[in-house]
C-alpha cells in the first residue's frame, strides 16, 4: 500500500479513479481538468486516498517528442529547454514549454489557485502545490494561504504580476459524439 497512481488528466470520474482498488494502492490523483462538482462526486465514492493539485502551473499537453530540440535542429537556433511561447493572435497569453529526458510538456499560462473552494474539498486527502516555474517565496506563501495564515487578498496583491484562475472548476465541458 505504498504506490500512488498519478495518470495526469485521466482520472475524470469515479470509475477511472477507483479502477485500481483491487491492487491495494495508497491513492490516486484526480484530474485537474474537471469541474468542482465532478471532483466532489469522486471524493464521495473513493476507495482510497485522493490527491489533487490545487496550486501552480498545470500541464495541458505532454508528448514524448523533443519539440524544442527538433526546433533547434531545424532552425539552427539555440533555445533554452524551458521557454515561453506567445500566440500571434493573443499576445498576452503564453504557454510555458519545457523539454526533459521524457519529452516536451506545455503548461497553462495562469496559475491555478483554488483557495475559495477548499471547504468544498474536505474529503480530499492531499492537496498538492506544483512548484514548476515558481520560486520558493511564492510557494511558501501559497502554503501559508492554504493553511489560513495569510489572506487571499494579501497573497494576490503581493503576487499581482501573476495571473491566477480556478482552472476548470467552473467550466463544464460538452462532448459530442461523431457520426
Coordinates of N, CA and C in Angstrom, one line a residue:
X1 N 0.8 -1.2 0.0 CA 0.0 0.0 0.0 C 0.9 1.2 0.0
X2 N 1.9 1.3 -0.9 CA 2.8 2.4 -0.9 C 2.7 3.2 -2.2
X3 N 2.1 2.6 -3.2 CA 2.0 3.2 -4.5 C 0.9 4.3 -4.6
X4 N 1.2 5.3 -5.4 CA 0.2 6.4 -5.7 C 0.1 6.4 -7.2
X5 N -1.1 6.3 -7.7 CA -1.3 6.3 -9.1 C -1.6 7.8 -9.6
X6 N -0.7 8.3 -10.5 CA -0.9 9.6 -10.9 C -0.9 9.7 -12.5
X7 N -2.0 9.4 -13.1 CA -2.1 9.3 -14.5 C -2.3 10.7 -15.2
X8 N -2.0 11.8 -14.5 CA -2.2 13.1 -15.1 C -3.7 13.4 -15.2
X9 N -4.2 13.6 -16.4 CA -5.5 14.0 -16.7 C -6.6 12.9 -16.8
X10 N -6.2 11.7 -16.6 CA -7.1 10.6 -16.9 C -8.1 10.2 -15.9
X11 N -7.9 10.5 -14.6 CA -8.9 10.2 -13.6 C -10.0 11.3 -13.5
X12 N -11.0 11.1 -14.4 CA -12.0 12.2 -14.6 C -13.4 11.7 -14.0
X13 N -13.5 10.5 -13.5 CA -14.8 10.0 -13.0 C -14.5 9.0 -12.0
X14 N -15.5 8.5 -11.2 CA -15.3 7.6 -10.1 C -14.8 6.2 -10.6
X15 N -15.3 5.8 -11.8 CA -14.8 4.5 -12.3 C -13.4 4.5 -12.6
X16 N -12.9 5.6 -13.3 CA -11.5 5.7 -13.6 C -10.7 5.8 -12.3
X17 N -11.2 6.6 -11.4 CA -10.4 6.8 -10.1 C -10.3 5.5 -9.3
X18 N -11.4 4.7 -9.2 CA -11.3 3.5 -8.4 C -10.9 2.3 -9.1
X19 N -10.4 2.4 -10.4 CA -10.1 1.3 -11.2 C -9.0 0.4 -10.7
X20 N -8.2 0.9 -9.9 CA -7.1 0.1 -9.3 C -7.2 -0.3 -7.9
X21 N -8.5 -0.2 -7.4 CA -8.7 -0.5 -6.0 C -8.3 -2.0 -5.6
X22 N -8.4 -2.9 -6.6 CA -8.1 -4.3 -6.4 C -6.6 -4.5 -6.1
X23 N -5.7 -3.5 -6.5 CA -4.3 -3.6 -6.3 C -3.8 -3.1 -4.9
X24 N -4.8 -2.6 -4.1 CA -4.4 -2.1 -2.8 C -3.4 -1.0 -2.8
X25 N -3.6 0.0 -3.7 CA -2.7 1.1 -3.7 C -3.1 2.1 -2.7
X26 N -2.2 3.0 -2.3 CA -2.4 4.0 -1.3 C -3.4 5.1 -1.8
X27 N -3.3 5.5 -3.0 CA -4.2 6.5 -3.5 C -4.0 6.8 -5.0
X28 N -4.7 7.8 -5.4 CA -4.6 8.3 -6.8 C -4.9 9.8 -6.9
X29 N -4.3 10.4 -8.0 CA -4.6 11.8 -8.2 C -5.9 11.9 -9.0
X30 N -6.6 13.1 -8.8 CA -7.8 13.4 -9.5 C -7.4 14.4 -10.6
X31 N -7.9 14.2 -11.8 CA -7.6 15.1 -12.9 C -7.9 16.6 -12.6
X32 N -7.0 17.4 -13.0 CA -7.2 18.9 -12.9 C -8.0 19.5 -13.9
X33 N -8.6 18.7 -14.8 CA -9.3 19.2 -15.9 C -10.8 18.9 -15.8
X34 N -11.3 18.8 -14.6 CA -12.8 18.6 -14.4 C -13.3 19.6 -13.4
X35 N -14.6 19.7 -13.3 CA -15.2 20.7 -12.5 C -15.2 20.3 -11.0
X36 N -15.5 21.3 -10.2 CA -15.5 21.1 -8.7 C -16.6 20.1 -8.4
X37 N -17.7 20.1 -9.1 CA -18.8 19.2 -8.9 C -18.4 17.7 -9.2
X38 N -17.6 17.6 -10.3 CA -17.2 16.2 -10.7 C -16.1 15.7 -9.7
X39 N -15.3 16.6 -9.2 CA -14.3 16.2 -8.1 C -15.1 15.8 -6.9
X40 N -16.1 16.5 -6.5 CA -16.9 16.2 -5.3 C -17.5 14.8 -5.4
X41 N -18.0 14.5 -6.6 CA -18.6 13.2 -6.9 C -17.5 12.0 -6.7
X42 N -16.3 12.3 -7.2 CA -15.2 11.3 -7.0 C -14.9 11.1 -5.5
X43 N -14.8 12.2 -4.8 CA -14.5 12.2 -3.4 C -15.5 11.5 -2.5
X44 N -16.8 11.5 -2.9 CA -17.9 10.9 -2.2 C -17.7 9.4 -2.2
X45 N -17.2 8.8 -3.3 CA -17.2 7.4 -3.5 C -15.8 6.8 -3.7
X46 N -14.8 7.5 -3.3 CA -13.4 7.0 -3.4 C -13.2 5.8 -2.6
X47 N -12.3 4.9 -3.1 CA -12.0 3.6 -2.3 C -10.6 3.7 -1.7
X48 N -9.9 4.8 -2.0 CA -8.5 5.0 -1.4 C -8.3 6.5 -1.4
X49 N -7.1 6.9 -0.9 CA -6.8 8.3 -0.8 C -6.8 9.1 -2.1
X50 N -7.3 10.3 -2.0 CA -7.3 11.2 -3.2 C -6.3 12.3 -3.1
X51 N -5.6 12.6 -4.2 CA -4.6 13.7 -4.3 C -5.1 14.6 -5.4
X52 N -4.9 15.9 -5.1 CA -5.4 16.9 -6.1 C -4.4 18.1 -6.1
X53 N -3.9 18.5 -7.3 CA -3.1 19.7 -7.4 C -3.9 20.9 -7.4
X54 N -3.8 21.7 -6.3 CA -4.6 22.9 -6.1 C -3.9 24.2 -6.3
X55 N -2.6 24.2 -6.7 CA -1.9 25.4 -6.9 C -0.8 25.2 -7.9
X56 N -0.5 26.2 -8.8 CA 0.6 26.1 -9.6 C 0.3 26.1 -11.1
X57 N 1.3 26.1 -11.9 CA 1.1 25.9 -13.4 C 0.8 24.5 -13.7
X58 N -0.3 24.2 -14.3 CA -0.7 22.8 -14.6 C -0.4 22.5 -16.1
X59 N 0.1 21.2 -16.3 CA 0.3 20.8 -17.7 C -1.0 20.7 -18.5
X60 N -0.9 21.0 -19.7 CA -2.0 20.9 -20.7 C -1.8 19.8 -21.7
X61 N -0.5 19.6 -21.9 CA -0.2 18.7 -23.1 C 1.2 18.1 -22.8
X62 N 1.4 16.8 -23.2 CA 2.6 16.1 -23.0 C 2.8 15.2 -24.2
X63 N 4.0 15.3 -24.7 CA 4.4 14.4 -25.8 C 5.8 13.8 -25.6
X64 N 6.0 12.7 -26.1 CA 7.4 12.1 -26.0 C 8.4 12.7 -26.9
X65 N 7.8 13.5 -27.9 CA 8.7 14.1 -28.8 C 9.5 15.3 -28.2
X66 N 10.7 15.5 -28.7 CA 11.6 16.6 -28.2 C 11.3 17.8 -29.1
X67 N 10.3 18.5 -28.8 CA 9.9 19.6 -29.7 C 10.9 20.7 -29.7
X68 N 11.5 21.1 -28.6 CA 12.5 22.2 -28.6 C 13.7 21.7 -29.3
X69 N 14.2 20.5 -29.0 CA 15.4 20.0 -29.7 C 15.2 19.9 -31.2
X70 N 14.0 19.5 -31.6 CA 13.7 19.4 -33.0 C 13.7 20.8 -33.7
X71 N 13.1 21.8 -33.0 CA 13.1 23.1 -33.5 C 14.6 23.7 -33.6
X72 N 15.4 23.4 -32.6 CA 16.8 23.9 -32.7 C 17.5 23.2 -33.9
X73 N 17.3 22.0 -34.1 CA 17.9 21.3 -35.2 C 17.5 21.8 -36.5
X74 N 16.2 22.1 -36.7 CA 15.7 22.5 -38.0 C 16.1 24.0 -38.2
X75 N 16.0 24.8 -37.2 CA 16.2 26.3 -37.3 C 17.6 26.7 -37.1
X76 N 18.5 25.8 -36.6 CA 19.9 26.1 -36.3 C 20.0 27.2 -35.3
X77 N 19.0 27.3 -34.4 CA 18.9 28.3 -33.4 C 19.0 27.7 -32.0
X78 N 19.8 28.3 -31.1 CA 19.9 27.8 -29.7 C 18.8 28.3 -28.9
X79 N 18.0 27.4 -28.2 CA 16.9 27.8 -27.4 C 17.0 27.0 -26.1
X80 N 16.6 27.7 -25.0 CA 16.6 27.0 -23.7 C 15.6 25.9 -23.7
X81 N 15.8 25.0 -22.7 CA 14.9 23.8 -22.6 C 13.6 24.2 -21.9
X82 N 13.5 25.4 -21.3 CA 12.3 26.0 -20.7 C 12.1 27.3 -21.4
X83 N 11.0 27.5 -22.1 CA 10.7 28.7 -22.8 C 9.2 29.1 -22.6
X84 N 8.9 30.4 -22.9 CA 7.6 30.9 -23.0 C 7.2 31.0 -24.5
X85 N 6.1 30.5 -24.9 CA 5.7 30.7 -26.3 C 4.4 31.5 -26.3
X86 N 4.5 32.6 -27.1 CA 3.3 33.5 -27.2 C 2.6 33.3 -28.5
X87 N 1.3 33.3 -28.4 CA 0.5 33.1 -29.6 C 0.4 34.4 -30.4
X88 N 0.5 34.3 -31.7 CA 0.5 35.5 -32.5 C -0.8 36.3 -32.4
X89 N -2.0 35.7 -32.2 CA -3.2 36.4 -32.1 C -3.6 36.8 -30.7
X90 N -3.0 36.2 -29.7 CA -3.3 36.5 -28.3 C -1.9 36.8 -27.6
X91 N -1.4 37.9 -27.8 CA 0.0 38.2 -27.3 C 0.1 38.2 -25.8
X92 N -1.0 38.5 -25.1 CA -0.9 38.5 -23.6 C -0.9 37.1 -23.1
X93 N -1.4 36.1 -23.8 CA -1.4 34.7 -23.4 C -0.1 34.0 -23.8
X94 N 0.3 33.1 -23.0 CA 1.5 32.3 -23.4 C 1.4 30.9 -22.8
X95 N 2.3 30.1 -23.3 CA 2.4 28.7 -22.7 C 3.8 28.5 -22.3
X96 N 4.0 27.9 -21.1 CA 5.3 27.5 -20.8 C 5.6 26.2 -21.5
X97 N 6.7 26.1 -22.0 CA 7.1 24.8 -22.7 C 8.4 24.3 -22.1
X98 N 8.4 23.1 -21.7 CA 9.6 22.5 -21.0 C 9.9 21.1 -21.6
X99 N 11.2 21.0 -22.0 CA 11.6 19.7 -22.5 C 12.5 19.0 -21.5
X100 N 12.4 17.7 -21.3 CA 13.3 17.0 -20.4 C 13.6 15.6 -21.1
X101 N 14.1 14.7 -20.4 CA 14.5 13.4 -21.0 C 13.3 12.6 -21.5
X102 N 12.1 12.9 -21.0 CA 11.0 12.2 -21.3 C 10.1 12.8 -22.4
X103 N 10.5 14.0 -22.9 CA 9.7 14.6 -23.9 C 9.4 16.1 -23.6
X104 N 8.3 16.6 -24.1 CA 8.0 18.0 -24.0 C 6.6 18.2 -23.4
X105 N 6.6 19.1 -22.4 CA 5.3 19.5 -21.8 C 5.0 20.9 -22.0
X106 N 3.7 21.2 -22.2 CA 3.2 22.6 -22.3 C 2.3 22.8 -21.1
X107 N 2.5 24.0 -20.5 CA 1.8 24.3 -19.2 C 0.9 25.6 -19.5
X108 N -0.2 25.6 -18.7 CA -1.1 26.8 -18.8 C -0.4 28.1 -18.4
X109 N -0.9 29.2 -18.9 CA -0.2 30.5 -18.6 C -0.7 31.0 -17.3
X110 N -1.8 30.6 -16.8 CA -2.3 31.1 -15.5 C -2.0 30.1 -14.4
X111 N -1.8 30.6 -13.2 CA -1.6 29.8 -12.0 C -2.9 29.4 -11.4
X112 N -3.1 28.1 -11.2 CA -4.3 27.6 -10.6 C -4.2 28.0 -9.1
X113 N -5.3 28.6 -8.6 CA -5.5 29.0 -7.2 C -6.9 28.7 -6.8
X114 N -7.1 27.7 -6.0 CA -8.5 27.2 -5.6 C -8.8 27.5 -4.1
X115 N -8.2 28.5 -3.5 CA -8.3 28.7 -2.1 C -9.8 28.9 -1.7
X116 N -10.6 29.5 -2.5 CA -12.0 29.8 -2.2 C -12.9 28.5 -2.2
X117 N -12.3 27.4 -2.7 CA -13.1 26.1 -2.8 C -12.6 25.1 -1.8
X118 N -11.7 25.4 -1.0 CA -11.0 24.4 -0.1 C -12.0 23.8 0.8
X119 N -13.0 24.5 1.3 CA -14.0 24.0 2.2 C -14.9 22.9 1.5
X120 N -15.0 23.0 0.2 CA -15.8 22.0 -0.5 C -15.0 20.7 -0.8
X121 N -13.8 20.7 -0.5 CA -12.9 19.6 -0.8 C -12.4 18.9 0.5
X122 N -13.2 18.9 1.6 CA -12.9 18.4 2.9 C -12.5 16.9 2.8
X123 N -13.1 16.2 1.8 CA -12.8 14.7 1.7 C -11.6 14.4 0.9
X124 N -10.9 15.5 0.5 CA -9.6 15.3 -0.2 C -8.6 15.0 0.8
X125 N -7.7 14.0 0.5 CA -6.7 13.6 1.5 C -5.5 14.4 1.4
X126 N -5.1 14.8 0.2 CA -3.9 15.6 0.0 C -4.1 16.6 -1.1
X127 N -3.7 17.9 -0.8 CA -3.7 18.9 -1.7 C -2.3 19.2 -2.1
X128 N -2.0 19.1 -3.4 CA -0.6 19.2 -3.9 C -0.4 20.7 -4.4
X129 N 0.8 21.2 -4.1 CA 1.2 22.5 -4.7 C 2.3 22.3 -5.7
X130 N 2.1 22.7 -6.9 CA 3.0 22.5 -8.0 C 4.0 23.7 -8.1
X131 N 5.3 23.4 -8.0 CA 6.3 24.5 -7.9 C 7.0 24.8 -9.2
X132 N 6.7 24.1 -10.3 CA 7.4 24.3 -11.6 C 7.2 25.8 -12.0
X133 N 8.3 26.4 -12.4 CA 8.4 27.8 -12.9 C 8.2 28.8 -11.8
X134 N 8.1 28.4 -10.5 CA 7.8 29.3 -9.4 C 9.0 29.3 -8.4
X135 N 9.2 30.4 -7.8 CA 10.3 30.4 -6.8 C 9.8 30.0 -5.4
X136 N 10.7 29.8 -4.5 CA 10.4 29.3 -3.1 C 9.5 30.3 -2.4
X137 N 9.7 31.6 -2.6 CA 8.9 32.6 -1.8 C 7.4 32.4 -2.1
X138 N 7.0 32.4 -3.4 CA 5.6 32.2 -3.7 C 5.1 30.9 -3.2
X139 N 5.9 29.9 -3.2 CA 5.4 28.5 -2.8 C 5.2 28.5 -1.3
X140 N 6.1 29.2 -0.5 CA 5.9 29.3 0.9 C 4.6 30.1 1.2
X141 N 4.4 31.2 0.5 CA 3.2 32.0 0.7 C 2.0 31.2 0.3
X142 N 2.0 30.4 -0.7 CA 0.9 29.6 -1.2 C 0.5 28.7 0.0
X143 N 1.5 28.0 0.5 CA 1.3 27.1 1.7 C 0.6 27.9 2.8
X144 N 1.1 29.1 3.1 CA 0.5 29.9 4.2 C -0.9 30.2 3.9
X145 N -1.2 30.5 2.6 CA -2.6 30.9 2.2 C -3.5 29.7 2.4
X146 N -3.1 28.5 2.0 CA -3.9 27.3 2.2 C -4.1 26.9 3.6
X147 N -3.1 27.2 4.5 CA -3.1 26.9 5.9 C -3.9 28.0 6.7
X148 N -4.3 29.1 6.0 CA -5.1 30.1 6.6 C -4.2 31.1 7.4
X149 N -3.0 31.2 7.1 CA -2.0 32.1 7.8 C -2.1 33.5 7.2
X150 N -2.2 33.5 5.9 CA -2.3 34.8 5.2 C -3.6 34.8 4.4
X151 N -4.1 36.0 4.1 CA -5.4 36.1 3.3 C -5.1 36.0 1.8
X152 N -6.2 35.7 1.1 CA -6.1 35.6 -0.4 C -5.9 37.0 -0.9
X153 N -6.4 38.0 -0.3 CA -6.2 39.4 -0.7 C -4.8 39.8 -0.6
X154 N -4.2 39.5 0.5 CA -2.7 39.8 0.7 C -1.9 39.0 -0.3
X155 N -2.2 37.8 -0.5 CA -1.5 36.9 -1.4 C -1.5 37.5 -2.9
X156 N -2.8 37.8 -3.3 CA -2.9 38.2 -4.7 C -2.3 39.6 -4.9
X157 N -2.4 40.5 -3.9 CA -1.7 41.8 -4.0 C -0.2 41.6 -4.1
X158 N 0.4 40.8 -3.2 CA 1.8 40.6 -3.2 C 2.3 40.0 -4.6
X159 N 1.5 39.1 -5.2 CA 1.9 38.5 -6.4 C 1.0 39.0 -7.6
X160 N 0.8 40.3 -7.6 CA -0.1 40.9 -8.6 C 0.5 40.8 -10.0
X161 N 1.8 40.5 -10.2 CA 2.4 40.3 -11.5 C 2.0 38.9 -12.1
X162 N 1.4 38.1 -11.3 CA 1.0 36.7 -11.8 C -0.5 36.8 -12.1
X163 N -0.9 35.9 -13.0 CA -2.4 35.8 -13.3 C -2.8 34.4 -12.7
X164 N -3.9 34.5 -11.8 CA -4.4 33.4 -11.2 C -5.8 33.1 -11.7
X165 N -6.2 31.8 -11.7 CA -7.6 31.5 -12.0 C -7.9 30.1 -11.3
X166 N -9.2 29.7 -11.5 CA -9.6 28.5 -10.8 C -9.7 27.3 -11.8
X167 N -8.9 27.4 -12.9 CA -8.8 26.3 -13.8 C -10.1 25.9 -14.4
X168 N -10.4 24.6 -14.3 CA -11.6 24.1 -14.9 C -12.8 23.9 -13.9
X169 N -12.6 24.4 -12.7 CA -13.5 24.2 -11.6 C -14.9 24.6 -12.0
X170 N -15.1 25.6 -12.8 CA -16.5 26.0 -13.1 C -16.7 26.0 -14.7
X171 N -16.0 25.2 -15.3 CA -16.1 25.1 -16.8 C -16.6 23.8 -17.2
X172 N -17.9 23.7 -17.5 CA -18.5 22.4 -17.9 C -18.0 22.2 -19.4
X173 N -17.6 21.0 -19.6 CA -17.2 20.6 -21.0 C -18.3 19.8 -21.7
X174 N -18.5 20.1 -22.9 CA -19.5 19.4 -23.7 C -18.8 18.6 -24.8
X175 N -19.1 17.3 -24.7 CA -18.5 16.4 -25.7 C -19.6 16.0 -26.7
X176 N -19.3 16.0 -28.0 CA -20.3 15.5 -29.0 C -19.7 14.3 -29.6
X177 N -20.5 13.2 -29.8 CA -20.1 12.0 -30.4 C -20.1 12.3 -31.9
X178 N -19.1 11.7 -32.6 CA -19.0 11.8 -34.1 C -20.0 10.9 -34.7
X179 N -20.2 11.0 -36.0 CA -21.1 10.1 -36.7 C -20.5 8.7 -36.8

